[in-house]
Amino acid sequence: MSLEFLIEFLIGGITVHSFSRQIMAKQEAKKIIGDAISSGRKSLLEPDALELLKAFGIPVSEYIIVHDAAEAKDAADKIGYPVVLKVVSRDILHKTEAGGVMAGLKNAQEVEDSFNEMIFELSDHYATAKIEGFLIERMVDKGVEVIVGGVRDAQFGPAVMFGIGGVIVELLKDVSFRLAPVTKEECLEMVKEIKAYPLLTGYRGSGIVNLDAISDVIIKIGSIMEELEEIKEMEINPLIAYPDGVIAVDARIML
Amino acid sequence: MTRLNACGMNDMSENIGFFFNPDSIAVIGASQAYGKLSNVLLRSLKKRFKGSIYPVNPKYNSINGLKCYTGVKAIEGGVDIAVLIVPSNAVIQALKDAADAGIKGAIVISAGFKETGKSGSLMEDEIKGIVNGHGIRVIGPNCMGIYDSFSGVDTFFIPEERLERPEKGGLSIVSQSGSFAVSIMDTLAMEGIGLARIVNYGNRVDVGESDLLEFLADDDNTKVVALYIEAVQDGKRFVDAAKRCSEKKPVIAIKVGRHEAGANAAKSHTGAIAGRYEIYRAAFKKAGIIEVSGYDELLDACKVFSMQRPANLSPVSSTGQALQDLSRDGKKVFILTDGGGVGVSLTDLCIEMGLDVIALPEDAKNNLSQKLPSFCSIANPIDLTGSVTDNDYKIALEEGLKYSDIAIVAALWGPPGLTDKLVYNIKEVSKRLNKPVIICSPGGRFTQEKKKLFEENGLPVFATPEDAVRAAGLLANKL
């Protein structure tokens, strides 16, 4: 086999590999979405949403699905402390406001106590909510919280959004939009367009974050919106940005 | 042959050029009663349009000295376009007859369609049927139609004493609103800003903003396009058409209806924030459209883009199509004044706008201090003071523009050393270096007269520092 042929073979192989990965991601996403639709849900459950993101190559934080306090403790031991406990329910979309998120749990006892408290609170305030389960998630390091979203417009098709994350994003509306698909240049423009941009470049001790990694996620959200027409809206909030990369901690996908 | 796109609409946009340069026009429903809209329209056409005009109305033998016909069929040799100004219930038959007689297209001025309810919508469906069946194009109904300063096509049925027609110019306007089209046209005429073509397409049964953008992209008479948009018809086609146009010439847009009551059942933050307006803005960005936020700003934009070119274009050629020069961001601004206060104010505003008030290199400063009188303050801004002469302006502008993308020249006419030659000096330097210059000239009657002289020489004048800097921001695409 000549060297030239070998190189061509290798390059061809890599292309086919990334292409087939894209197809597999789409197939996997289609299955997740199909299951949600056939069980009558208008949105994906959080673990399904995270799974879909993962399939498209977006880094997500490590998690295990649990159903009772004992499972929760085992999962936390396996993942390593501290952990976050989150409710998984089709009826509770904004978990934080509903008391469905408890963070910074440092040991098995705290996991058990928090689990019992959350069950108690939810049964009090969300008595009719169907609870599918709970997540034990790795508590990620502090970074800059950003939001990356996608919407589908009846006229212009899919669009992507970027902003500083957290619950005040709706209040401040410090966000930027572009129509999908987006190029890396457009993503960098989006990032620089928001008023809080200095928070991403080390303003007053905030970390300098990896803009390439953020751009990569925006591009991927754009292509997910293009590939999967069943999705009406989606967002990663927060996406935690670090100097060396990003990690998706929570996601919503609306069908 | 009629091609149909996915929406079942006619896709023959390459053909709408005939509306703007027809050989002949039939005015269906022309009246001889002086005050009637159709008579106003006929008189406007007669005054400007160089081709043949055929009034159509079975009631008359002639109107305003033109032979009147019983129908379009009766016109020997056929007609390019028909203008329909008849009651809405007579439109369908009149359009059918005209289409049978072989017109290429029609402008339906008549109101009383979709805007009035269900039966009006059904009539619009019938018009669409005629469009598709006969392969003609239709502008309207319920519209002002076209004013074209080059060919003299003028269907704006308002008499000249109430709506002045602008002179020939490089600006073309596409407006979804008729009243907006009328107001801005009249204002442009008063401001002395020329117009190539203005179109109001009303209820848009067929020809819409995307067709017009496609036409204007290739129209040599159009150097800049301004859009007034409430809602576009086909988002993706609009983005493609506007992008193709903006690659050739500046496209400015104002979007109204920015705030809507939220009928959005969104559950995510993204969905809650993403109103229609945010998506429109994203679409404008994708299409390379320069968005302005209000009437004043649109007028400023129309003026500055009619007279000057974007600040980041390559300064190589003044004739051929200038390409974007990637080494220049278009933000470097040089400020020249003969009054300290205006210079400081311009500097503040430029910085607030995000423009770069560059520091002049030492070489340039040394050079200037040898050539200019010692009382001048040589930095950026350069203040030539009240002892200024026409020639001082020329020397300073030439040196400052070498290092910048754009110059704002404050011209206060108090100093006795200034004459009309100032205007020609600034024009000469701007032309030779092929870089945009904006004049800021606050003042009363004398200043207004000189403003006219500046603008006749292609230099846009703004009365306030705020407007001048906003115009500079538009050229630098910082808005």
XYZ file of C-alpha atoms in Angstrom:
734
model
C 0.000 0.000 0.000
C 1.499 3.342 -1.026
C 1.896 6.120 1.522
C -0.361 8.382 -0.497
C -3.084 5.775 -0.519
C -2.676 5.205 3.189
C -3.053 8.912 3.937
C -6.100 9.150 1.724
C -7.545 6.100 3.403
C -6.968 7.586 6.845
C -8.451 10.970 5.971
C -11.391 9.287 4.304
C -11.821 7.121 7.373
C -11.891 10.107 9.699
C -14.444 11.914 7.552
C -16.672 8.880 7.413
C -16.283 8.491 11.154
C -17.382 12.056 12.013
C -20.155 11.858 9.463
C -21.445 8.601 10.882
C -21.217 10.049 14.373
C -23.502 12.873 13.291
C -25.975 10.357 11.840
C -25.867 8.256 14.999
C -26.400 11.347 17.145
C -29.423 12.226 15.085
C -30.801 8.683 15.300
C -30.318 8.606 19.053
C -31.941 12.040 19.440
C -34.870 10.963 17.245
C -35.425 7.972 19.519
C -35.334 10.099 22.698
C -37.760 12.591 21.150
C -40.017 9.822 19.807
C -40.260 8.225 23.251
C -41.164 11.567 24.831
C -43.844 12.271 22.222
C -45.364 8.795 22.459
C -45.668 9.149 26.239
C -47.449 12.465 25.714
C -44.715 14.811 26.942
C -44.214 18.322 25.556
C -40.651 18.503 26.808
C -37.752 16.174 27.414
C -36.942 15.108 30.946
C -33.639 16.546 32.092
C -31.597 13.334 31.796
C -32.964 12.811 28.267
C -32.107 16.394 27.357
C -28.577 15.956 28.696
C -28.271 12.651 26.843
C -29.281 14.361 23.583
C -26.691 17.099 24.088
C -24.059 14.471 24.818
C -24.913 12.631 21.617
C -24.123 15.804 19.673
C -20.783 16.173 21.419
C -21.661 18.839 23.976
C -19.904 18.180 27.314
C -22.420 17.581 30.124
C -21.860 17.035 33.831
C -21.867 13.461 35.114
C -25.147 12.227 36.615
C -27.006 9.098 37.764
C -30.802 8.651 37.851
C -32.126 7.521 41.246
C -35.522 6.765 42.769
C -35.033 6.615 46.536
C -32.697 7.793 49.282
C -30.626 4.593 49.262
C -30.031 4.797 45.520
C -29.212 8.482 45.912
C -26.507 7.762 48.502
C -24.982 4.982 46.369
C -24.932 7.242 43.342
C -23.341 10.077 45.290
C -20.637 7.724 46.630
C -19.936 6.604 43.081
C -19.777 10.116 41.593
C -17.883 11.692 44.469
C -18.810 14.608 46.720
C -20.008 17.291 46.652
C -23.100 16.485 44.566
C -26.348 18.133 43.478
C -29.762 16.546 43.926
C -32.419 17.453 41.333
C -35.993 16.377 40.812
C -36.989 14.938 37.414
C -40.606 15.763 36.605
C -42.496 16.522 33.426
C -44.649 18.911 35.483
C -41.821 20.934 37.049
C -39.863 22.810 34.425
C -38.247 25.503 36.519
C -36.828 23.271 39.250
C -34.941 25.881 41.259
C -38.030 27.999 41.866
C -39.955 24.851 42.868
C -37.373 23.810 45.454
C -36.366 20.898 43.255
C -32.609 21.547 43.337
C -30.299 21.098 46.321
C -26.638 21.789 45.740
C -23.378 21.342 47.588
C -24.259 18.100 49.367
C -20.998 17.038 51.013
C -21.687 13.530 52.356
C -24.120 10.603 52.372
C -26.019 11.962 55.370
C -26.621 15.297 53.661
C -27.815 13.458 50.553
C -30.297 11.418 52.565
C -31.564 14.423 54.568
C -31.930 16.531 51.446
C -33.728 13.750 49.614
C -36.289 13.385 52.393
C -36.744 17.135 52.685
C -37.243 17.539 48.944
C -39.855 14.748 48.825
C -41.677 16.427 51.712
C -41.588 19.901 50.128
C -42.632 18.700 46.685
C -45.507 16.610 47.992
C -46.672 19.701 49.852
C -46.455 22.202 46.960
C -46.606 19.976 43.880
C -48.954 17.275 45.118
C -50.228 16.469 41.634
C -46.877 16.612 39.842
C -45.728 13.330 38.362
C -42.215 12.677 39.665
C -40.207 10.499 37.268
C -37.188 10.295 39.543
C -34.186 12.266 40.761
C -30.705 13.042 39.538
C -27.523 12.909 41.493
C -25.162 15.134 39.566
C -21.529 15.991 40.030
C -21.186 19.439 41.603
C -19.072 21.222 39.023
C -16.405 23.787 39.850
C -17.300 27.449 39.931
C -17.025 29.131 36.577
C -18.948 31.739 34.612
C -22.580 30.750 34.082
C -23.811 31.426 30.566
C -26.964 30.479 28.690
C -27.082 29.086 25.160
C -30.516 28.613 23.648
C -32.334 27.857 20.449
C -35.793 28.823 19.186
C -37.714 28.046 16.027
C -39.387 30.960 14.284
C -42.300 30.262 11.969
C -40.862 32.583 9.311
C -37.113 32.641 9.723
C -36.546 29.097 10.990
C -34.149 28.204 13.803
C -32.279 30.901 15.725
C -29.697 30.675 18.502
C -29.278 32.821 21.603
C -26.366 33.567 23.897
C -26.326 35.406 27.230
C -25.086 35.459 30.766
C -26.930 32.666 32.544
C -28.880 32.210 35.704
C -32.411 33.133 36.642
C -32.056 36.882 35.975
C -31.496 36.374 32.250
C -35.156 37.146 31.539
C -34.992 40.285 33.658
C -31.873 41.804 32.110
C -32.362 40.418 28.588
C -28.638 40.901 28.000
C -28.580 38.388 25.170
C -27.753 38.166 21.478
C -29.485 36.259 18.694
C -28.483 34.955 15.274
C -30.266 32.853 12.683
C -28.939 29.286 12.391
C -26.719 27.939 11.027
C -24.027 30.124 12.560
C -20.347 30.349 11.771
C -17.655 30.597 14.406
C -17.205 34.283 13.537
C -20.889 34.916 14.153
C -20.683 33.111 17.520
C -17.751 35.253 18.615
C -19.726 38.351 17.575
C -22.690 37.139 19.633
C -20.516 36.624 22.670
C -18.869 40.048 22.360
C -22.174 41.793 21.725
C -23.600 41.382 25.218
C -23.016 44.090 27.815
C -21.676 41.607 30.345
C -18.923 40.465 27.955
C -16.185 41.712 30.354
C -17.325 38.994 32.799
C -15.926 36.490 30.318
C -12.571 38.226 30.003
C -11.500 38.474 33.599
C -13.410 41.522 34.858
C -12.646 42.011 38.582
C -11.304 38.546 39.123
C -13.951 36.701 37.089
C -12.316 33.902 35.141
C -11.124 34.266 31.586
C -13.195 31.733 29.730
C -12.719 29.700 26.596
C -14.671 31.499 23.879
C -13.905 28.797 21.321
C -15.635 26.204 23.500
C -18.669 28.471 23.925
C -18.784 29.068 20.165
C -18.655 25.348 19.567
C -21.736 24.832 21.766
C -23.638 27.661 20.018
C -22.835 26.102 16.628
C -24.009 22.701 17.890
C -27.270 24.099 19.287
C -27.822 25.663 15.851
C -27.284 22.338 14.103
C -29.480 20.448 16.607
C -32.270 22.952 15.862
C -31.707 22.437 12.141
C -31.506 18.651 12.298
C -34.423 18.043 14.666
C -37.503 19.902 13.566
C -39.534 18.456 16.432
C -37.690 20.767 18.840
C -39.460 24.096 19.320
C -37.165 25.608 21.939
C -34.121 24.485 23.847
C -31.557 25.905 26.191
C -28.573 25.027 28.275
C -28.824 27.093 31.448
C -26.385 27.193 32.913
C -23.511 26.254 30.685
C -20.507 26.706 32.964
C -17.564 28.252 31.162
C -13.941 27.762 32.258
C -10.543 28.767 30.897
C -10.146 25.318 29.339
C -13.689 24.409 28.272
C -17.374 24.324 29.113
C -19.833 21.969 30.761
C -23.630 21.830 30.475
C -25.242 21.497 33.896
C -28.923 21.850 33.085
C -30.929 21.737 29.886
C -34.506 22.192 28.719
C -35.791 20.917 25.415
C -39.351 21.796 24.409
C -41.175 19.822 21.721
C -44.261 29.642 -18.544
C -45.168 30.163 -14.933
C -43.006 28.561 -12.306
C -44.545 27.979 -8.913
C -42.576 27.908 -5.683
C -43.445 25.962 -2.546
C -46.082 28.508 -1.514
C -47.833 28.261 -4.857
C -46.819 31.834 -5.547
C -45.412 33.099 -8.756
C -41.659 32.939 -8.822
C -40.832 35.326 -11.641
C -39.184 38.074 -9.679
C -36.538 38.583 -12.347
C -39.335 39.996 -14.442
C -40.610 42.853 -12.311
C -38.247 45.381 -13.901
C -40.927 46.234 -16.486
C -42.957 48.013 -13.777
C -40.214 50.623 -13.508
C -39.508 51.172 -17.158
C -42.626 50.444 -19.232
C -43.235 51.714 -22.748
C -46.920 52.194 -22.082
C -49.364 52.463 -19.193
C -53.150 52.052 -19.181
C -55.021 53.836 -16.394
C -58.166 51.810 -15.809
C -60.849 53.885 -14.137
C -59.389 57.230 -15.203
C -61.785 60.098 -14.547
C -61.960 63.574 -15.964
C -63.226 65.038 -12.674
C -60.358 67.252 -11.490
C -60.507 66.314 -7.812
C -60.724 62.536 -8.301
C -57.714 60.423 -7.340
C -57.669 58.800 -10.758
C -57.483 62.216 -12.396
C -54.646 63.302 -10.107
C -52.813 60.101 -11.041
C -53.366 60.661 -14.737
C -52.102 64.233 -14.558
C -48.971 63.165 -12.608
C -48.223 60.514 -15.200
C -48.826 62.931 -18.048
C -46.371 65.370 -16.542
C -43.511 62.899 -16.023
C -43.919 59.664 -17.910
C -42.280 59.657 -21.332
C -44.060 56.571 -22.738
C -47.636 56.204 -23.961
C -50.522 56.784 -21.556
C -53.946 55.258 -22.245
C -56.870 56.246 -20.041
C -59.503 53.489 -19.928
C -63.084 54.408 -19.104
C -66.116 53.659 -21.306
C -67.725 56.938 -20.189
C -65.318 59.254 -22.021
C -63.840 59.813 -25.472
C -60.879 61.728 -24.113
C -59.507 62.895 -20.757
C -57.026 65.742 -20.286
C -56.280 65.672 -23.992
C -55.556 61.924 -24.071
C -57.665 59.543 -26.124
C -59.776 57.420 -23.769
C -60.459 53.713 -24.448
C -63.391 51.465 -23.601
C -61.083 48.638 -22.509
C -57.445 47.544 -22.599
C -58.274 45.257 -25.545
C -59.186 48.299 -27.624
C -55.683 49.765 -27.324
C -53.792 49.099 -30.560
C -50.357 47.577 -30.090
C -51.023 46.454 -26.479
C -49.916 47.862 -23.139
C -47.089 46.983 -20.747
C -48.744 47.769 -17.430
C -52.224 48.614 -16.226
C -52.926 50.826 -13.225
C -56.285 49.922 -11.690
C -58.090 52.653 -9.808
C -61.671 51.377 -9.821
C -64.014 50.297 -6.987
C -62.868 46.999 -5.445
C -65.824 45.035 -6.815
C -64.789 45.985 -10.356
C -61.112 45.027 -9.921
C -61.366 41.300 -10.728
C -63.128 41.756 -14.063
C -60.906 44.679 -15.065
C -57.767 42.717 -14.183
C -58.967 39.652 -16.126
C -59.696 41.790 -19.182
C -56.311 43.490 -18.960
C -54.548 40.144 -18.522
C -56.413 38.748 -21.542
C -55.275 41.784 -23.496
C -51.666 40.822 -22.774
C -50.387 43.189 -20.074
C -47.192 42.151 -18.266
C -48.369 43.418 -14.912
C -50.771 45.625 -12.986
C -50.641 48.053 -10.104
C -53.905 47.783 -8.198
C -54.370 51.047 -6.308
C -57.964 50.262 -5.258
C -58.653 49.570 -1.581
C -61.395 47.373 -0.124
C -59.694 43.976 0.079
C -58.187 41.906 2.901
C -58.178 44.974 5.158
C -61.987 44.992 5.128
C -62.642 41.337 5.954
C -63.507 37.924 4.580
C -65.022 38.892 1.228
C -62.011 41.144 0.578
C -59.675 38.215 1.264
C -61.605 36.061 -1.192
C -61.172 38.731 -3.862
C -57.428 38.699 -3.177
C -57.458 34.942 -3.762
C -59.080 35.635 -7.122
C -56.331 38.135 -7.963
C -53.745 35.480 -7.082
C -55.575 33.114 -9.409
C -55.247 35.597 -12.264
C -51.553 36.158 -11.444
C -50.831 32.440 -11.625
C -53.173 31.687 -14.518
C -51.974 34.457 -16.818
C -48.352 34.727 -15.686
C -48.682 38.435 -14.920
C -47.330 40.260 -11.864
C -49.411 42.435 -9.548
C -48.433 45.197 -7.121
C -51.109 45.932 -4.504
C -54.026 46.070 -3.970
C -54.572 48.915 -1.523
C -51.290 50.629 -2.329
C -49.643 53.833 -3.528
C -47.673 51.905 -6.138
C -44.538 53.366 -7.682
C -42.807 56.692 -8.047
C -39.779 56.429 -10.328
C -37.766 59.594 -10.920
C -35.947 58.088 -13.900
C -38.810 56.702 -16.004
C -41.494 59.040 -14.662
C -43.828 56.225 -13.568
C -45.883 57.891 -10.813
C -48.968 56.260 -9.330
C -48.823 58.199 -6.036
C -52.275 59.743 -6.386
C -51.555 62.858 -4.291
C -51.171 66.198 -6.050
C -47.724 67.740 -6.159
C -48.630 70.728 -3.998
C -49.276 68.274 -1.163
C -46.591 65.727 -1.976
C -43.455 67.084 -3.568
C -41.629 64.639 -5.867
C -37.889 64.276 -5.116
C -35.284 64.831 -7.812
C -33.329 61.951 -9.360
C -30.989 60.283 -6.898
C -29.421 56.986 -5.878
C -31.800 56.092 -3.049
C -34.619 53.564 -3.507
C -37.257 52.889 -0.873
C -39.452 49.846 -0.329
C -42.249 50.530 2.110
C -44.970 48.300 3.440
C -46.784 51.406 4.661
C -48.341 53.839 2.211
C -48.468 56.753 4.623
C -44.825 56.257 5.532
C -43.870 56.207 1.860
C -45.709 59.473 1.292
C -44.225 61.233 4.345
C -40.639 60.258 3.689
C -40.893 61.052 -0.008
C -42.135 64.556 0.762
C -39.457 65.064 3.428
C -36.716 63.858 1.086
C -37.887 66.286 -1.581
C -37.762 69.173 0.883
C -34.320 68.082 2.126
C -33.072 67.916 -1.441
C -32.238 64.208 -1.180
C -32.704 62.495 -4.514
C -34.708 59.329 -5.062
C -34.469 56.637 -7.726
C -37.565 54.571 -6.990
C -40.053 54.245 -4.162
C -42.575 51.425 -3.957
C -45.471 50.791 -1.619
C -46.942 47.347 -2.236
C -49.966 47.492 0.094
C -51.681 44.142 0.668
C -48.954 42.241 -1.211
C -50.959 39.618 -3.091
C -47.984 39.023 -5.353
C -45.012 41.418 -5.512
C -43.430 41.907 -2.082
C -40.255 43.059 -0.407
C -38.154 40.100 -1.585
C -39.056 40.584 -5.271
C -38.239 44.270 -4.942
C -34.922 43.607 -3.195
C -33.958 41.186 -5.934
C -34.781 43.800 -8.547
C -33.029 46.660 -6.727
C -29.879 44.571 -6.172
C -29.305 44.572 -9.922
C -30.669 48.058 -10.597
C -27.839 50.372 -11.641
C -29.805 53.506 -10.755
C -30.122 52.353 -7.152
C -27.037 52.970 -5.003
C -28.661 52.488 -1.591
C -31.889 50.807 -0.452
C -34.091 51.733 2.509
C -36.778 49.353 3.783
C -39.773 50.072 5.971
C -40.959 46.749 7.340
C -43.920 45.705 9.439
C -43.711 41.977 8.683
C -42.038 40.134 5.840
C -43.839 37.510 3.801
C -41.249 34.748 3.502
C -38.444 35.033 6.050
C -35.872 32.826 4.362
C -36.379 34.328 0.928
C -36.173 37.810 2.436
C -32.822 37.042 4.099
C -31.418 35.640 0.853
C -32.659 38.555 -1.254
C -31.510 41.205 1.230
C -28.126 39.530 1.583
C -27.571 39.509 -2.143
C -28.565 43.180 -2.274
C -26.431 44.250 0.707
C -23.386 42.641 -0.849
C -23.728 45.173 -3.665
C -25.036 48.300 -1.931
C -25.995 49.466 1.560
C -29.435 48.261 2.707
C -31.014 50.167 5.597
C -34.163 49.039 7.403
C -36.586 50.289 9.972
C -38.757 47.638 11.631
C -42.016 48.744 13.205
C -44.334 46.662 15.328
C -41.403 45.865 17.609
C -43.520 45.232 20.655
C -46.254 42.669 20.601
C -48.514 41.419 23.327
C -46.949 38.121 24.325
C -49.058 35.345 22.910
C -45.987 33.238 23.531
C -46.597 30.126 25.575
C -42.860 29.723 26.009
C -41.519 27.664 28.859
C -37.810 28.342 28.549
C -36.005 31.602 29.266
C -34.889 31.606 25.654
C -38.466 31.340 24.431
C -39.605 34.069 26.797
C -36.944 36.506 25.595
C -37.138 35.648 21.905
C -39.884 37.947 20.653
C -40.479 38.412 16.967
C -38.376 41.576 17.011
C -35.287 39.769 18.346
C -35.610 37.277 15.511
C -36.020 40.100 12.995
C -32.832 41.676 14.297
C -31.043 38.357 13.913
C -32.391 38.117 10.360
C -31.212 41.672 9.574
C -27.728 40.796 10.832
C -27.644 37.651 8.722
C -28.703 39.687 5.698
C -26.149 42.456 6.244
C -28.908 45.034 6.776
C -28.146 48.213 8.717
C -31.004 48.690 11.153
C -32.137 52.150 12.233
C -34.532 52.758 15.092
C -36.595 55.763 14.101
C -37.682 58.242 11.476
C -34.912 60.780 12.184
C -32.275 58.122 12.043
C -33.684 56.727 8.823
C -33.576 60.170 7.231
C -29.986 60.645 8.392
C -29.142 57.245 6.945
C -30.867 57.979 3.633
C -28.920 61.199 3.362
C -25.498 59.961 4.362
C -25.629 56.791 2.263
C -26.967 58.727 -0.728
C -23.974 61.036 -0.651
C -21.162 58.986 0.893
C -20.053 55.406 0.987
C -19.423 53.028 3.867
C -16.213 53.818 5.739
C -14.636 50.387 5.441
C -14.638 50.146 1.670
C -11.345 49.988 -0.124
C -10.364 53.492 -1.270
C -8.944 52.231 -4.551
C -11.544 53.045 -7.126
C -14.299 55.609 -7.327
C -15.913 54.079 -10.386
C -15.851 50.307 -10.099
C -17.488 48.377 -7.320
C -15.509 49.004 -4.166
C -14.828 45.919 -2.123
C -14.784 45.643 1.613
C -11.305 46.314 2.868
C -10.715 43.870 5.684
C -7.695 45.790 6.951
C -9.982 48.706 7.808
C -12.757 48.468 10.336
C -14.075 51.852 9.253
C -14.002 53.179 12.803
C -11.042 55.553 12.665
C -12.405 59.069 12.743
C -10.704 62.412 12.290
C -12.386 65.586 13.574
C -11.690 69.013 12.169
C -13.273 72.231 13.432
C -12.971 76.001 13.563
C -14.768 76.170 16.911
C -13.436 74.412 20.018
C -16.819 73.592 21.587
C -18.235 71.678 18.650
C -14.959 69.756 18.346
C -15.106 68.618 21.979
C -18.756 67.692 21.667
C -18.095 65.677 18.499
C -15.243 63.891 20.263
C -17.459 62.905 23.214
C -20.169 61.615 20.944
C -17.753 59.661 18.740
C -16.322 57.890 21.765
C -19.807 57.105 23.050
C -20.665 55.704 19.620
C -17.650 53.378 19.776
C -15.733 55.200 17.051
C -11.987 55.497 17.332
C -10.836 59.137 17.578
C -7.298 58.320 16.495
C -4.175 60.092 17.702
C -2.317 61.677 14.771
C 1.239 60.390 14.336
C 4.091 62.750 15.316
C 5.144 63.103 11.671
C 1.710 64.361 10.741
C 1.671 66.817 13.625
C 5.098 68.202 12.712
C 4.085 68.498 9.115
C 0.899 70.352 10.042
C 2.542 72.729 12.502
C 4.826 73.859 9.685
C 1.973 74.434 7.288
C -0.727 75.822 9.591
C -0.700 79.093 11.556
C 0.754 78.816 15.069
C -2.557 79.512 16.841
C -4.114 76.268 15.564
C -4.453 73.429 18.042
C -3.019 70.353 16.375
C -4.278 67.071 17.783
C -7.484 65.183 17.044
C -9.663 67.212 16.887
C -7.747 69.926 15.093
C -9.108 73.358 15.973
C -8.333 75.860 13.232
C -9.950 78.685 15.296
C -11.702 81.845 14.081
C -8.679 82.980 12.047
C -9.137 80.018 9.727
C -8.976 80.196 5.909
C -10.389 77.903 3.214
C -6.886 76.654 2.565
C -6.205 75.754 6.227
C -9.170 73.384 6.092
C -7.746 71.782 2.984
C -4.275 71.268 4.464
C -5.588 69.842 7.742
C -8.214 67.583 6.159
C -5.721 66.137 3.719
C -3.273 65.187 6.473
C -5.932 63.917 8.915
C -7.790 61.782 6.368
C -4.578 59.962 5.457
C -4.663 58.250 8.848
C -8.413 57.796 9.274
C -11.364 56.086 7.578
C -13.770 58.970 7.901
C -13.701 62.671 8.749
C -16.252 64.827 10.517
C -15.697 68.447 9.559
C -17.406 71.093 11.675
C -17.984 74.149 9.526
C -18.978 77.217 11.532
C -19.386 80.087 9.123
C -18.473 82.987 11.466
C -14.791 83.386 10.511
C -14.352 86.036 7.768
C -11.643 83.924 6.104
C -14.194 81.308 4.994
C -15.809 81.484 1.563
C -17.634 79.087 -0.775
C -14.192 77.794 -1.697
C -14.264 75.893 1.609
C -16.933 73.621 0.123
C -14.914 72.918 -3.022
C -11.716 72.358 -1.032
C -13.361 69.740 1.209
C -14.998 68.072 -1.766
C -11.711 67.936 -3.650
C -9.807 66.272 -0.785
C -12.616 63.807 -0.033
C -12.833 62.807 -3.713
C -9.088 62.538 -4.211
C -8.507 60.417 -1.099
C -11.793 58.590 -1.758
C -12.869 58.623 1.875
C -16.170 59.770 3.351
C -16.509 63.235 4.898
C -19.467 64.375 6.983
C -20.166 68.054 7.642
C -21.475 69.263 10.992
C -22.744 72.796 10.567
C -25.012 74.217 13.234
C -26.507 77.638 12.595
C -29.233 79.808 11.114
C -30.075 81.294 7.741
C -26.561 81.848 6.364
C -25.509 78.362 7.443
C -28.623 76.883 5.811
C -27.684 78.477 2.485
C -24.209 77.025 2.711
C -25.697 73.676 3.669
C -27.376 73.640 0.290
C -24.076 74.318 -1.425
C -22.355 71.517 0.504
C -25.094 69.044 -0.349
C -25.199 70.006 -4.015
C -21.541 69.009 -3.944
C -22.259 65.631 -2.401
C -21.234 66.464 1.162
C -23.984 65.621 3.683
C -24.589 68.334 6.282
C -26.001 67.715 9.751
C -27.056 70.578 11.962
C -26.237 68.976 15.290
C -23.168 67.080 16.512
C -25.531 64.264 17.539
C -26.841 63.783 14.006
C -23.376 64.127 12.456
C -21.891 61.442 14.714
C -24.882 59.169 14.190
C -24.297 59.468 10.443
C -20.612 58.636 10.957
C -21.673 55.648 13.059
C -23.878 54.462 10.204
C -21.015 54.675 7.713
C -18.795 52.789 10.149
C -21.643 50.311 10.749
C -21.516 50.923 14.484
C -25.259 51.347 15.055
